[in-house]
Amino acid sequence: MSENRGVGVHLDAARDQLLAERVAVAAKVVAAGRFALARMAELGHRCEDLIVDDWELVAAELGAELGISRGRACTLITQGRDLLTRLPAFAEVFGGGAVDLRVLRVILHRCALLTDPDIMTIVDAQLAADAPSWNALSDERVGELIDWMIVEVDAVAVRRARETRRRRHLSVAPVGDGMVEIYGVVDAAKGAVFDQGVEALARTVCPHDPRTHAQRRADAVDALALRATRIACLCGQQDCPAAGNEAPSGQFVIHVLAEQGTVAAAQGRPGQSGNTGAPAKTPRPALLPGYGPITIDQLADLLPAARIRPVPEAADLGAELGYQPSRKLADFVGCRDLTCRWPGCTMALARCDIDHTTPWPYGPTHPSNTKLYCRIQHLIKTFHCGPGGWNDHQHPDGTLTLTAPNGRTYTTKPDGALFFPQFTVATAELGAIDIPPPIPGRERAAPKRSRTRTQNRAYRIAHERALNRAAIAADPPPF
């Protein structure tokens, strides 16, 4: 009897830790939502029509503070905002640890089409009462229960059977061992090329196409199978600006990084060694940035069609005259950094820009003054810098210190040195450089949106509700 009680202590501890975990997660989500609402009000919503809008600026601050990616920061903001503004009664229950985060995700998704505040209040109260008993249920059953609530008060807001089609997407994601997953497993290099082809087709539509980017990628599979050069835009406009768009034809380029000994082994030649009597050193694997390591056998398959280009040594690089980095400098910076250098961002080098830390021409085009930023972070740094904005400082070894508008600092180090230690070498120290302050209101020169984020969300909700309304009219109850 006493032995059973002793074992039961561990069950009690596991239960208590689960509750503590739920409370902590809920506090994080709600804090992210409160920060987002307060910070966007502080910004005055002045950037809503820009590509880098208030939402992106808030996500950048939250992501840097938590050390998470832009996508995860946006998810936290969305969850916190919706809890505070749409589900206040359920938010109290969720904050007490009574409901798992998994259930919250299903709730937010299934309630996304509710637009009437009075109906939202009714559903909110029902969720607060019923959701604590749903933690042991599957996502599918939770979705069914939520739909049962919604169908009684707003049948048009139920996310219907075509949800299966709406979830369509084509994922190309690393799964380890030099492979990627595309509803199956293929060689990583072939997957990277396939990914680029799908991406190019998905971008042939105009900004008014109602599909998400993931859905356009899924629809691009048909175009690939038919060897088409574009996918049909669904904007419905007779003068669609994307009418003549085509995906670029020709070869796609992927980059594989490998040491000289690895390339030699893949070519069937013994690696170089200073001591010919010593046993041969096992070569390191090659690296396909964004997808992970690949084996020497896989590298050997790629070499016949590859162009081998040595990465220059840091000591061989100096200041360049123009704004655009040379190929040698771009190769060095790409191999040193591998990903976007913004805190928490893991965007691979193929989708990054080379940014001048101290803006050119005040700062030189030099390895100590250049690094990788993805497009969104590059726009933030370019148009939201200076006093009261973001500022970065680059050290000779590539370490980056970023100062947020709130004065907090974050440090990132180049990822290349994690795989290839030779990239830990420092380049030249440039010293302090005086630059004039940014022009006031500079952010208004940033690229603009055709529709604001709020307008896009309202458009998607209205579009889906209209489809539901048509489906109900075509097949009215009873059902």
GROMACS .gro file of C-alpha atoms in nm:
model
  479
    1MET     CA    1   0.000   0.000   0.000
    2SER     CA    2   0.276   0.241   0.096
    3GLU     CA    3   0.467   0.142  -0.219
    4ASN     CA    4   0.167   0.235  -0.437
    5ARG     CA    5   0.144   0.571  -0.262
    6GLY     CA    6   0.513   0.625  -0.333
    7VAL     CA    7   0.462   0.558  -0.703
    8GLY     CA    8   0.157   0.783  -0.700
    9VAL     CA    9   0.377   1.077  -0.599
   10HIS     CA   10   0.528   1.071  -0.946
   11LEU     CA   11   0.182   1.077  -1.105
   12ASP     CA   12   0.091   1.376  -0.888
   13ALA     CA   13   0.412   1.550  -0.987
   14ALA     CA   14   0.349   1.487  -1.358
   15ARG     CA   15  -0.006   1.624  -1.325
   16ASP     CA   16   0.114   1.932  -1.136
   17GLN     CA   17   0.387   1.999  -1.391
   18LEU     CA   18   0.135   1.969  -1.674
   19LEU     CA   19  -0.081   2.234  -1.507
   20ALA     CA   20   0.221   2.457  -1.452
   21GLU     CA   21   0.322   2.412  -1.816
   22ARG     CA   22  -0.026   2.510  -1.938
   23VAL     CA   23  -0.032   2.816  -1.711
   24ALA     CA   24   0.312   2.924  -1.832
   25VAL     CA   25   0.222   2.875  -2.199
   26ALA     CA   26  -0.104   3.067  -2.154
   27ALA     CA   27   0.079   3.351  -1.981
   28LYS     CA   28   0.327   3.368  -2.269
   29VAL     CA   29   0.052   3.375  -2.533
   30VAL     CA   30  -0.148   3.642  -2.352
   31ALA     CA   31   0.163   3.851  -2.284
   32ALA     CA   32   0.251   3.837  -2.654
   33GLY     CA   33  -0.100   3.952  -2.743
   34ARG     CA   34  -0.093   4.237  -2.492
   35PHE     CA   35   0.248   4.348  -2.614
   36ALA     CA   36   0.132   4.342  -2.976
   37LEU     CA   37  -0.184   4.543  -2.912
   38ALA     CA   38  -0.002   4.799  -2.697
   39ARG     CA   39   0.296   4.833  -2.930
   40MET     CA   40   0.082   4.872  -3.243
   41ALA     CA   41  -0.122   5.140  -3.067
   42GLU     CA   42   0.205   5.309  -2.973
   43LEU     CA   43   0.321   5.295  -3.337
   44GLY     CA   44  -0.006   5.458  -3.434
   45HIS     CA   45  -0.081   5.210  -3.715
   46ARG     CA   46   0.112   5.445  -3.943
   47CYS     CA   47   0.268   5.165  -4.150
   48GLU     CA   48  -0.041   4.957  -4.227
   49ASP     CA   49  -0.007   5.012  -4.603
   50LEU     CA   50   0.363   4.908  -4.614
   51ILE     CA   51   0.509   4.563  -4.677
   52VAL     CA   52   0.680   4.603  -4.340
   53ASP     CA   53   0.367   4.709  -4.153
   54ASP     CA   54   0.309   4.755  -3.779
   55TRP     CA   55   0.249   4.381  -3.746
   56GLU     CA   56   0.591   4.299  -3.895
   57LEU     CA   57   0.762   4.553  -3.670
   58VAL     CA   58   0.598   4.404  -3.361
   59ALA     CA   59   0.683   4.049  -3.472
   60ALA     CA   60   1.046   4.154  -3.520
   61GLU     CA   61   1.068   4.285  -3.164
   62LEU     CA   62   0.891   3.985  -3.011
   63GLY     CA   63   1.090   3.733  -3.217
   64ALA     CA   64   1.422   3.895  -3.121
   65GLU     CA   65   1.333   3.898  -2.752
   66LEU     CA   66   1.219   3.535  -2.745
   67GLY     CA   67   1.480   3.408  -2.993
   68ILE     CA   68   1.215   3.261  -3.223
   69SER     CA   69   1.146   3.288  -3.596
   70ARG     CA   70   0.924   3.551  -3.756
   71GLY     CA   71   0.660   3.285  -3.829
   72ARG     CA   72   0.643   3.166  -3.468
   73ALA     CA   73   0.629   3.525  -3.343
   74CYS     CA   74   0.337   3.597  -3.579
   75THR     CA   75   0.157   3.286  -3.451
   76LEU     CA   76   0.199   3.399  -3.090
   77ILE     CA   77   0.072   3.746  -3.172
   78THR     CA   78  -0.232   3.607  -3.354
   79GLN     CA   79  -0.318   3.368  -3.070
   80GLY     CA   80  -0.277   3.634  -2.802
   81ARG     CA   81  -0.467   3.901  -2.994
   82ASP     CA   82  -0.762   3.670  -3.069
   83LEU     CA   83  -0.781   3.553  -2.708
   84LEU     CA   84  -0.790   3.909  -2.577
   85THR     CA   85  -1.018   4.066  -2.838
   86ARG     CA   86  -1.249   3.781  -2.944
   87LEU     CA   87  -1.252   3.523  -2.663
   88PRO     CA   88  -1.209   3.708  -2.329
   89ALA     CA   89  -1.416   3.459  -2.127
   90PHE     CA   90  -1.229   3.160  -2.268
   91ALA     CA   91  -0.901   3.350  -2.215
   92GLU     CA   92  -0.965   3.347  -1.838
   93VAL     CA   93  -1.013   2.970  -1.841
   94PHE     CA   94  -0.713   2.917  -2.068
   95GLY     CA   95  -0.497   3.135  -1.843
   96GLY     CA   96  -0.576   2.914  -1.546
   97GLY     CA   97  -0.429   2.609  -1.719
   98ALA     CA   98  -0.756   2.427  -1.777
   99VAL     CA   99  -0.711   2.395  -2.155
  100ASP     CA  100  -0.416   2.269  -2.358
  101LEU     CA  101  -0.253   2.485  -2.628
  102ARG     CA  102  -0.344   2.219  -2.887
  103VAL     CA  103  -0.714   2.275  -2.815
  104LEU     CA  104  -0.669   2.653  -2.840
  105ARG     CA  105  -0.522   2.616  -3.189
  106VAL     CA  106  -0.825   2.418  -3.306
  107ILE     CA  107  -1.064   2.668  -3.147
  108LEU     CA  108  -0.903   2.970  -3.312
  109HIS     CA  109  -0.904   2.800  -3.650
  110ARG     CA  110  -1.265   2.681  -3.636
  111CYS     CA  111  -1.392   3.019  -3.508
  112ALA     CA  112  -1.208   3.228  -3.765
  113LEU     CA  113  -1.518   3.300  -3.980
  114LEU     CA  114  -1.731   3.439  -3.695
  115THR     CA  115  -1.776   3.812  -3.753
  116ASP     CA  116  -2.080   3.917  -3.546
  117PRO     CA  117  -1.969   4.037  -3.197
  118ASP     CA  118  -2.291   3.916  -3.031
  119ILE     CA  119  -2.254   3.567  -3.179
  120MET     CA  120  -1.887   3.568  -3.082
  121THR     CA  121  -1.988   3.639  -2.721
  122ILE     CA  122  -2.226   3.342  -2.718
  123VAL     CA  123  -1.961   3.105  -2.857
  124ASP     CA  124  -1.700   3.247  -2.619
  125ALA     CA  125  -1.917   3.166  -2.317
  126GLN     CA  126  -1.984   2.812  -2.442
  127LEU     CA  127  -1.614   2.751  -2.501
  128ALA     CA  128  -1.526   2.875  -2.155
  129ALA     CA  129  -1.774   2.627  -2.007
  130ASP     CA  130  -1.704   2.322  -2.227
  131ALA     CA  131  -1.344   2.335  -2.350
  132PRO     CA  132  -1.179   2.223  -2.022
  133SER     CA  133  -1.327   1.875  -2.082
  134TRP     CA  134  -1.178   1.848  -2.433
  135ASN     CA  135  -0.809   1.798  -2.356
  136ALA     CA  136  -0.823   1.420  -2.404
  137LEU     CA  137  -1.012   1.444  -2.736
  138SER     CA  138  -0.857   1.432  -3.083
  139ASP     CA  139  -0.828   1.748  -3.294
  140GLU     CA  140  -1.100   1.613  -3.524
  141ARG     CA  141  -1.347   1.561  -3.237
  142VAL     CA  142  -1.271   1.905  -3.090
  143GLY     CA  143  -1.337   2.056  -3.433
  144GLU     CA  144  -1.668   1.872  -3.458
  145LEU     CA  145  -1.782   2.003  -3.118
  146ILE     CA  146  -1.692   2.360  -3.209
  147ASP     CA  147  -1.873   2.329  -3.542
  148TRP     CA  148  -2.177   2.199  -3.353
  149MET     CA  149  -2.176   2.519  -3.148
  150ILE     CA  150  -2.133   2.744  -3.450
  151VAL     CA  151  -2.389   2.580  -3.680
  152GLU     CA  152  -2.669   2.674  -3.440
  153VAL     CA  153  -2.583   3.044  -3.430
  154ASP     CA  154  -2.411   3.116  -3.765
  155ALA     CA  155  -2.416   2.827  -4.013
  156VAL     CA  156  -2.224   3.031  -4.271
  157ALA     CA  157  -1.926   3.045  -4.033
  158VAL     CA  158  -1.877   2.666  -4.021
  159ARG     CA  159  -1.559   2.561  -4.201
  160ARG     CA  160  -1.707   2.296  -4.428
  161ALA     CA  161  -1.606   1.969  -4.592
  162ARG     CA  162  -1.396   2.147  -4.851
  163GLU     CA  163  -1.158   2.223  -4.562
  164THR     CA  164  -0.963   1.919  -4.679
  165ARG     CA  165  -0.895   2.095  -5.007
  166ARG     CA  166  -0.817   2.422  -4.832
  167ARG     CA  167  -0.543   2.253  -4.634
  168ARG     CA  168  -0.368   2.150  -4.953
  169HIS     CA  169   0.000   2.233  -4.956
  170LEU     CA  170   0.326   2.101  -5.083
  171SER     CA  171   0.593   2.083  -4.816
  172VAL     CA  172   0.963   2.051  -4.886
  173ALA     CA  173   1.118   2.019  -4.542
  174PRO     CA  174   1.439   1.864  -4.407
  175VAL     CA  175   1.400   1.528  -4.233
  176GLY     CA  176   1.767   1.453  -4.173
  177ASP     CA  177   2.018   1.218  -4.333
  178GLY     CA  178   2.044   1.446  -4.635
  179MET     CA  179   1.682   1.392  -4.736
  180VAL     CA  180   1.372   1.610  -4.765
  181GLU     CA  181   1.006   1.517  -4.744
  182ILE     CA  182   0.759   1.587  -5.027
  183TYR     CA  183   0.480   1.350  -4.924
  184GLY     CA  184   0.755   1.092  -4.941
  185VAL     CA  185   1.130   1.097  -4.928
  186VAL     CA  186   1.364   1.204  -5.208
  187ASP     CA  187   1.724   1.304  -5.245
  188ALA     CA  188   1.780   1.644  -5.084
  189ALA     CA  189   1.936   1.806  -5.390
  190LYS     CA  190   1.652   1.690  -5.615
  191GLY     CA  191   1.404   1.817  -5.359
  192ALA     CA  192   1.573   2.157  -5.349
  193VAL     CA  193   1.545   2.191  -5.727
  194PHE     CA  194   1.181   2.077  -5.716
  195ASP     CA  195   1.113   2.329  -5.439
  196GLN     CA  196   1.253   2.613  -5.649
  197GLY     CA  197   1.041   2.510  -5.948
  198VAL     CA  198   0.723   2.505  -5.740
  199GLU     CA  199   0.812   2.838  -5.581
  200ALA     CA  200   0.865   3.002  -5.920
  201LEU     CA  201   0.525   2.883  -6.045
  202ALA     CA  202   0.349   2.990  -5.725
  203ARG     CA  203   0.470   3.346  -5.783
  204THR     CA  204   0.324   3.385  -6.134
  205VAL     CA  205  -0.013   3.514  -6.002
  206CYS     CA  206  -0.100   3.872  -5.909
  207PRO     CA  207  -0.129   4.004  -5.550
  208HIS     CA  208  -0.510   3.980  -5.565
  209ASP     CA  209  -0.516   3.600  -5.601
  210PRO     CA  210  -0.728   3.477  -5.305
  211ARG     CA  211  -0.521   3.167  -5.230
  212THR     CA  212  -0.257   3.147  -4.962
  213HIS     CA  213   0.100   3.096  -5.073
  214ALA     CA  214   0.088   2.734  -4.954
  215GLN     CA  215  -0.222   2.669  -5.163
  216ARG     CA  216  -0.060   2.820  -5.473
  217ARG     CA  217   0.238   2.589  -5.423
  218ALA     CA  218   0.003   2.293  -5.407
  219ASP     CA  219  -0.174   2.403  -5.725
  220ALA     CA  220   0.162   2.440  -5.899
  221VAL     CA  221   0.198   2.059  -5.902
  222ASP     CA  222  -0.052   2.036  -6.188
  223ALA     CA  223   0.139   2.298  -6.383
  224LEU     CA  224   0.463   2.107  -6.334
  225ALA     CA  225   0.303   1.783  -6.452
  226LEU     CA  226   0.174   1.958  -6.767
  227ARG     CA  227   0.505   2.141  -6.819
  228ALA     CA  228   0.320   2.470  -6.799
  229THR     CA  229   0.507   2.794  -6.733
  230ARG     CA  230   0.246   2.954  -6.507
  231ILE     CA  231  -0.058   2.882  -6.293
  232ALA     CA  232  -0.393   3.050  -6.353
  233CYS     CA  233  -0.456   3.354  -6.135
  234LEU     CA  234  -0.791   3.340  -5.952
  235CYS     CA  235  -0.827   3.713  -5.889
  236GLY     CA  236  -1.123   3.732  -6.131
  237GLN     CA  237  -1.005   4.060  -6.285
  238GLN     CA  238  -1.020   4.099  -6.662
  239ASP     CA  239  -0.710   4.317  -6.659
  240CYS     CA  240  -0.510   4.091  -6.425
  241PRO     CA  241  -0.155   4.230  -6.409
  242ALA     CA  242  -0.015   3.875  -6.396
  243ALA     CA  243  -0.178   3.769  -6.725
  244GLY     CA  244   0.155   3.733  -6.906
  245ASN     CA  245   0.366   3.611  -6.616
  246GLU     CA  246   0.572   3.296  -6.661
  247ALA     CA  247   0.802   3.110  -6.431
  248PRO     CA  248   1.169   3.148  -6.527
  249SER     CA  249   1.284   2.870  -6.756
  250GLY     CA  250   1.621   2.702  -6.764
  251GLN     CA  251   1.831   2.553  -6.489
  252PHE     CA  252   1.779   2.610  -6.118
  253VAL     CA  253   2.082   2.664  -5.899
  254ILE     CA  254   2.146   2.502  -5.563
  255HIS     CA  255   2.454   2.552  -5.348
  256VAL     CA  256   2.636   2.268  -5.174
  257LEU     CA  257   2.920   2.350  -4.934
  258ALA     CA  258   3.202   2.103  -4.881
  259GLU     CA  259   3.566   2.099  -4.779
  260GLN     CA  260   3.832   2.018  -5.037
  261GLY     CA  261   3.890   1.674  -4.890
  262THR     CA  262   3.521   1.594  -4.913
  263VAL     CA  263   3.508   1.691  -5.281
  264ALA     CA  264   3.821   1.486  -5.347
  265ALA     CA  265   3.668   1.182  -5.178
  266ALA     CA  266   3.348   1.222  -5.379
  267GLN     CA  267   3.554   1.239  -5.697
  268GLY     CA  268   3.726   0.915  -5.602
  269ARG     CA  269   4.058   1.079  -5.518
  270PRO     CA  270   4.233   1.041  -5.180
  271GLY     CA  271   4.214   1.349  -4.961
  272GLN     CA  272   4.524   1.562  -4.916
  273SER     CA  273   4.723   1.507  -4.602
  274GLY     CA  274   5.043   1.661  -4.473
  275ASN     CA  275   5.163   1.322  -4.344
  276THR     CA  276   5.131   1.049  -4.606
  277GLY     CA  277   5.207   0.781  -4.347
  278ALA     CA  278   4.909   0.875  -4.129
  279PRO     CA  279   4.575   0.703  -4.176
  280ALA     CA  280   4.336   0.891  -4.403
  281LYS     CA  281   4.106   1.127  -4.218
  282THR     CA  282   3.736   1.062  -4.269
  283PRO     CA  283   3.605   1.357  -4.472
  284ARG     CA  284   3.328   1.571  -4.333
  285PRO     CA  285   2.989   1.545  -4.505
  286ALA     CA  286   2.881   1.820  -4.743
  287LEU     CA  287   2.615   2.072  -4.645
  288LEU     CA  288   2.308   2.167  -4.846
  289PRO     CA  289   2.205   2.494  -4.673
  290GLY     CA  290   1.847   2.482  -4.552
  291TYR     CA  291   1.826   2.103  -4.588
  292GLY     CA  292   2.114   1.969  -4.380
  293PRO     CA  293   2.413   1.741  -4.442
  294ILE     CA  294   2.441   1.510  -4.739
  295THR     CA  295   2.666   1.208  -4.775
  296ILE     CA  296   2.972   1.179  -4.994
  297ASP     CA  297   2.782   0.936  -5.217
  298GLN     CA  298   2.510   1.196  -5.271
  299LEU     CA  299   2.772   1.460  -5.342
  300ALA     CA  300   2.931   1.227  -5.597
  301ASP     CA  301   2.598   1.207  -5.782
  302LEU     CA  302   2.587   1.586  -5.806
  303LEU     CA  303   2.946   1.651  -5.914
  304PRO     CA  304   2.913   1.560  -6.285
  305ALA     CA  305   2.672   1.852  -6.335
  306ALA     CA  306   2.830   2.081  -6.076
  307ARG     CA  307   3.054   2.382  -6.110
  308ILE     CA  308   3.314   2.374  -5.833
  309ARG     CA  309   3.405   2.720  -5.705
  310PRO     CA  310   3.649   2.757  -5.413
  311VAL     CA  311   3.540   2.993  -5.136
  312PRO     CA  312   3.804   3.261  -5.088
  313GLU     CA  313   4.001   3.294  -4.766
  314ALA     CA  314   3.907   3.587  -4.543
  315ALA     CA  315   4.259   3.728  -4.577
  316ASP     CA  316   4.219   3.749  -4.955
  317LEU     CA  317   3.916   3.979  -4.933
  318GLY     CA  318   3.920   4.354  -4.889
  319ALA     CA  319   3.707   4.659  -4.958
  320GLU     CA  320   3.538   4.672  -5.298
  321LEU     CA  321   3.456   4.987  -5.490
  322GLY     CA  322   3.089   4.940  -5.579
  323TYR     CA  323   2.768   4.871  -5.389
  324GLN     CA  324   2.711   4.523  -5.536
  325PRO     CA  325   2.943   4.263  -5.376
  326SER     CA  326   3.163   4.061  -5.607
  327ARG     CA  327   3.097   3.691  -5.649
  328LYS     CA  328   3.393   3.610  -5.422
  329LEU     CA  329   3.265   3.833  -5.143
  330ALA     CA  330   2.908   3.704  -5.184
  331ASP     CA  331   3.034   3.344  -5.167
  332PHE     CA  332   3.233   3.414  -4.851
  333VAL     CA  333   2.949   3.596  -4.673
  334GLY     CA  334   2.697   3.328  -4.774
  335CYS     CA  335   2.919   3.043  -4.651
  336ARG     CA  336   3.008   3.227  -4.331
  337ASP     CA  337   2.648   3.318  -4.238
  338LEU     CA  338   2.438   3.041  -4.406
  339THR     CA  339   2.112   3.197  -4.281
  340CYS     CA  340   1.957   3.536  -4.207
  341ARG     CA  341   2.143   3.696  -3.918
  342TRP     CA  342   1.835   3.844  -3.749
  343PRO     CA  343   1.779   3.687  -3.405
  344GLY     CA  344   1.562   3.376  -3.436
  345CYS     CA  345   1.546   3.385  -3.818
  346THR     CA  346   1.662   3.074  -4.005
  347MET     CA  347   1.588   3.177  -4.364
  348ALA     CA  348   1.847   3.003  -4.583
  349LEU     CA  349   2.105   3.202  -4.779
  350ALA     CA  350   1.933   3.137  -5.116
  351ARG     CA  351   1.644   3.356  -4.997
  352CYS     CA  352   1.850   3.627  -4.831
  353ASP     CA  353   1.999   3.959  -4.940
  354ILE     CA  354   2.350   4.081  -4.862
  355ASP     CA  355   2.310   4.388  -4.641
  356HIS     CA  356   2.563   4.660  -4.565
  357THR     CA  357   2.569   4.695  -4.185
  358THR     CA  358   2.689   5.054  -4.212
  359PRO     CA  359   2.496   5.178  -4.516
  360TRP     CA  360   2.689   5.216  -4.838
  361PRO     CA  361   2.863   5.444  -4.941
  362TYR     CA  362   2.949   5.546  -4.582
  363GLY     CA  363   3.039   5.188  -4.502
  364PRO     CA  364   3.245   4.986  -4.752
  365THR     CA  365   3.147   4.671  -4.940
  366HIS     CA  366   3.368   4.454  -4.720
  367PRO     CA  367   3.329   4.119  -4.536
  368SER     CA  368   3.338   4.306  -4.203
  369ASN     CA  369   3.047   4.526  -4.314
  370THR     CA  370   2.823   4.278  -4.495
  371LYS     CA  371   2.598   3.996  -4.378
  372LEU     CA  372   2.279   3.809  -4.473
  373TYR     CA  373   1.930   3.941  -4.400
  374CYS     CA  374   1.608   3.793  -4.532
  375ARG     CA  375   1.394   4.038  -4.730
  376ILE     CA  376   1.160   4.138  -4.445
  377GLN     CA  377   1.442   4.198  -4.195
  378HIS     CA  378   1.639   4.381  -4.463
  379LEU     CA  379   1.344   4.619  -4.515
  380ILE     CA  380   1.309   4.670  -4.139
  381LYS     CA  381   1.677   4.754  -4.102
  382THR     CA  382   1.675   4.984  -4.407
  383PHE     CA  383   1.358   5.185  -4.341
  384HIS     CA  384   1.320   5.162  -3.963
  385CYS     CA  385   1.672   5.242  -3.844
  386GLY     CA  386   1.840   5.527  -3.661
  387PRO     CA  387   1.726   5.694  -3.336
  388GLY     CA  388   1.416   5.518  -3.205
  389GLY     CA  389   1.457   5.237  -3.458
  390TRP     CA  390   1.671   4.930  -3.516
  391ASN     CA  391   2.050   4.957  -3.524
  392ASP     CA  392   2.312   4.687  -3.581
  393HIS     CA  393   2.686   4.663  -3.529
  394GLN     CA  394   2.905   4.400  -3.696
  395HIS     CA  395   3.225   4.266  -3.543
  396PRO     CA  396   3.522   4.142  -3.751
  397ASP     CA  397   3.443   3.774  -3.684
  398GLY     CA  398   3.091   3.824  -3.823
  399THR     CA  399   2.920   3.847  -3.482
  400LEU     CA  400   2.626   4.086  -3.501
  401THR     CA  401   2.490   4.301  -3.218
  402LEU     CA  402   2.139   4.429  -3.287
  403THR     CA  403   1.973   4.704  -3.082
  404ALA     CA  404   1.593   4.715  -3.084
  405PRO     CA  405   1.380   5.032  -3.067
  406ASN     CA  406   1.323   4.958  -2.697
  407GLY     CA  407   1.700   4.967  -2.632
  408ARG     CA  408   1.743   4.593  -2.576
  409THR     CA  409   2.036   4.427  -2.750
  410TYR     CA  410   2.064   4.086  -2.913
  411THR     CA  411   2.368   3.902  -3.045
  412THR     CA  412   2.391   3.645  -3.323
  413LYS     CA  413   2.692   3.454  -3.454
  414PRO     CA  414   2.745   3.319  -3.807
  415ASP     CA  415   2.614   2.966  -3.853
  416GLY     CA  416   2.891   2.867  -4.094
  417ALA     CA  417   3.143   2.820  -3.813
  418LEU     CA  418   2.915   2.555  -3.659
  419PHE     CA  419   2.984   2.333  -3.963
  420PHE     CA  420   3.317   2.467  -4.092
  421PRO     CA  421   3.543   2.599  -3.813
  422GLN     CA  422   3.761   2.789  -4.061
  423PHE     CA  423   3.490   3.057  -4.078
  424THR     CA  424   3.567   3.164  -3.719
  425VAL     CA  425   3.857   3.374  -3.853
  426ALA     CA  426   3.817   3.749  -3.813
  427THR     CA  427   3.829   3.989  -4.105
  428ALA     CA  428   3.961   4.346  -4.086
  429GLU     CA  429   3.858   4.588  -3.813
  430LEU     CA  430   3.698   4.887  -3.987
  431GLY     CA  431   3.672   5.121  -3.690
  432ALA     CA  432   3.405   5.379  -3.622
  433ILE     CA  433   3.231   5.537  -3.920
  434ASP     CA  434   3.027   5.857  -3.899
  435ILE     CA  435   2.707   5.850  -4.099
  436PRO     CA  436   2.435   6.115  -4.122
  437PRO     CA  437   2.106   6.041  -3.942
  438PRO     CA  438   1.824   5.889  -4.149
  439ILE     CA  439   1.587   6.127  -4.324
  440PRO     CA  440   1.274   6.180  -4.107
  441GLY     CA  441   0.976   5.981  -4.234
  442ARG     CA  442   1.203   5.755  -4.434
  443GLU     CA  443   0.975   5.456  -4.374
  444ARG     CA  444   0.717   5.608  -4.609
  445ALA     CA  445   0.955   5.532  -4.898
  446ALA     CA  446   0.936   5.159  -4.822
  447PRO     CA  447   0.749   4.919  -5.057
  448LYS     CA  448   0.373   4.935  -5.012
  449ARG     CA  449   0.094   4.677  -4.998
  450SER     CA  450  -0.196   4.666  -5.243
  451ARG     CA  451  -0.422   4.580  -4.945
  452THR     CA  452  -0.353   4.613  -4.574
  453ARG     CA  453  -0.323   4.306  -4.356
  454THR     CA  454  -0.663   4.384  -4.201
  455GLN     CA  455  -0.821   4.415  -4.545
  456ASN     CA  456  -0.666   4.085  -4.657
  457ARG     CA  457  -0.804   3.906  -4.351
  458ALA     CA  458  -1.150   4.055  -4.400
  459TYR     CA  459  -1.139   3.957  -4.769
  460ARG     CA  460  -1.049   3.594  -4.694
  461ILE     CA  461  -1.323   3.564  -4.430
  462ALA     CA  462  -1.585   3.722  -4.660
  463HIS     CA  463  -1.477   3.497  -4.948
  464GLU     CA  464  -1.508   3.178  -4.744
  465ARG     CA  465  -1.841   3.284  -4.591
  466ALA     CA  466  -1.974   3.353  -4.942
  467LEU     CA  467  -1.875   3.003  -5.051
  468ASN     CA  468  -2.049   2.859  -4.746
  469ARG     CA  469  -2.360   3.063  -4.816
  470ALA     CA  470  -2.371   2.935  -5.174
  471ALA     CA  471  -2.324   2.575  -5.057
  472ILE     CA  472  -2.612   2.604  -4.809
  473ALA     CA  473  -2.837   2.760  -5.075
  474ALA     CA  474  -2.758   2.476  -5.315
  475ASP     CA  475  -2.820   2.205  -5.054
  476PRO     CA  476  -3.041   2.351  -4.780
  477PRO     CA  477  -3.128   2.174  -4.453
  478PRO     CA  478  -3.243   1.935  -4.329
  479PHE     CA  479  -2.909   1.757  -4.338
   0.00000   0.00000   0.00000
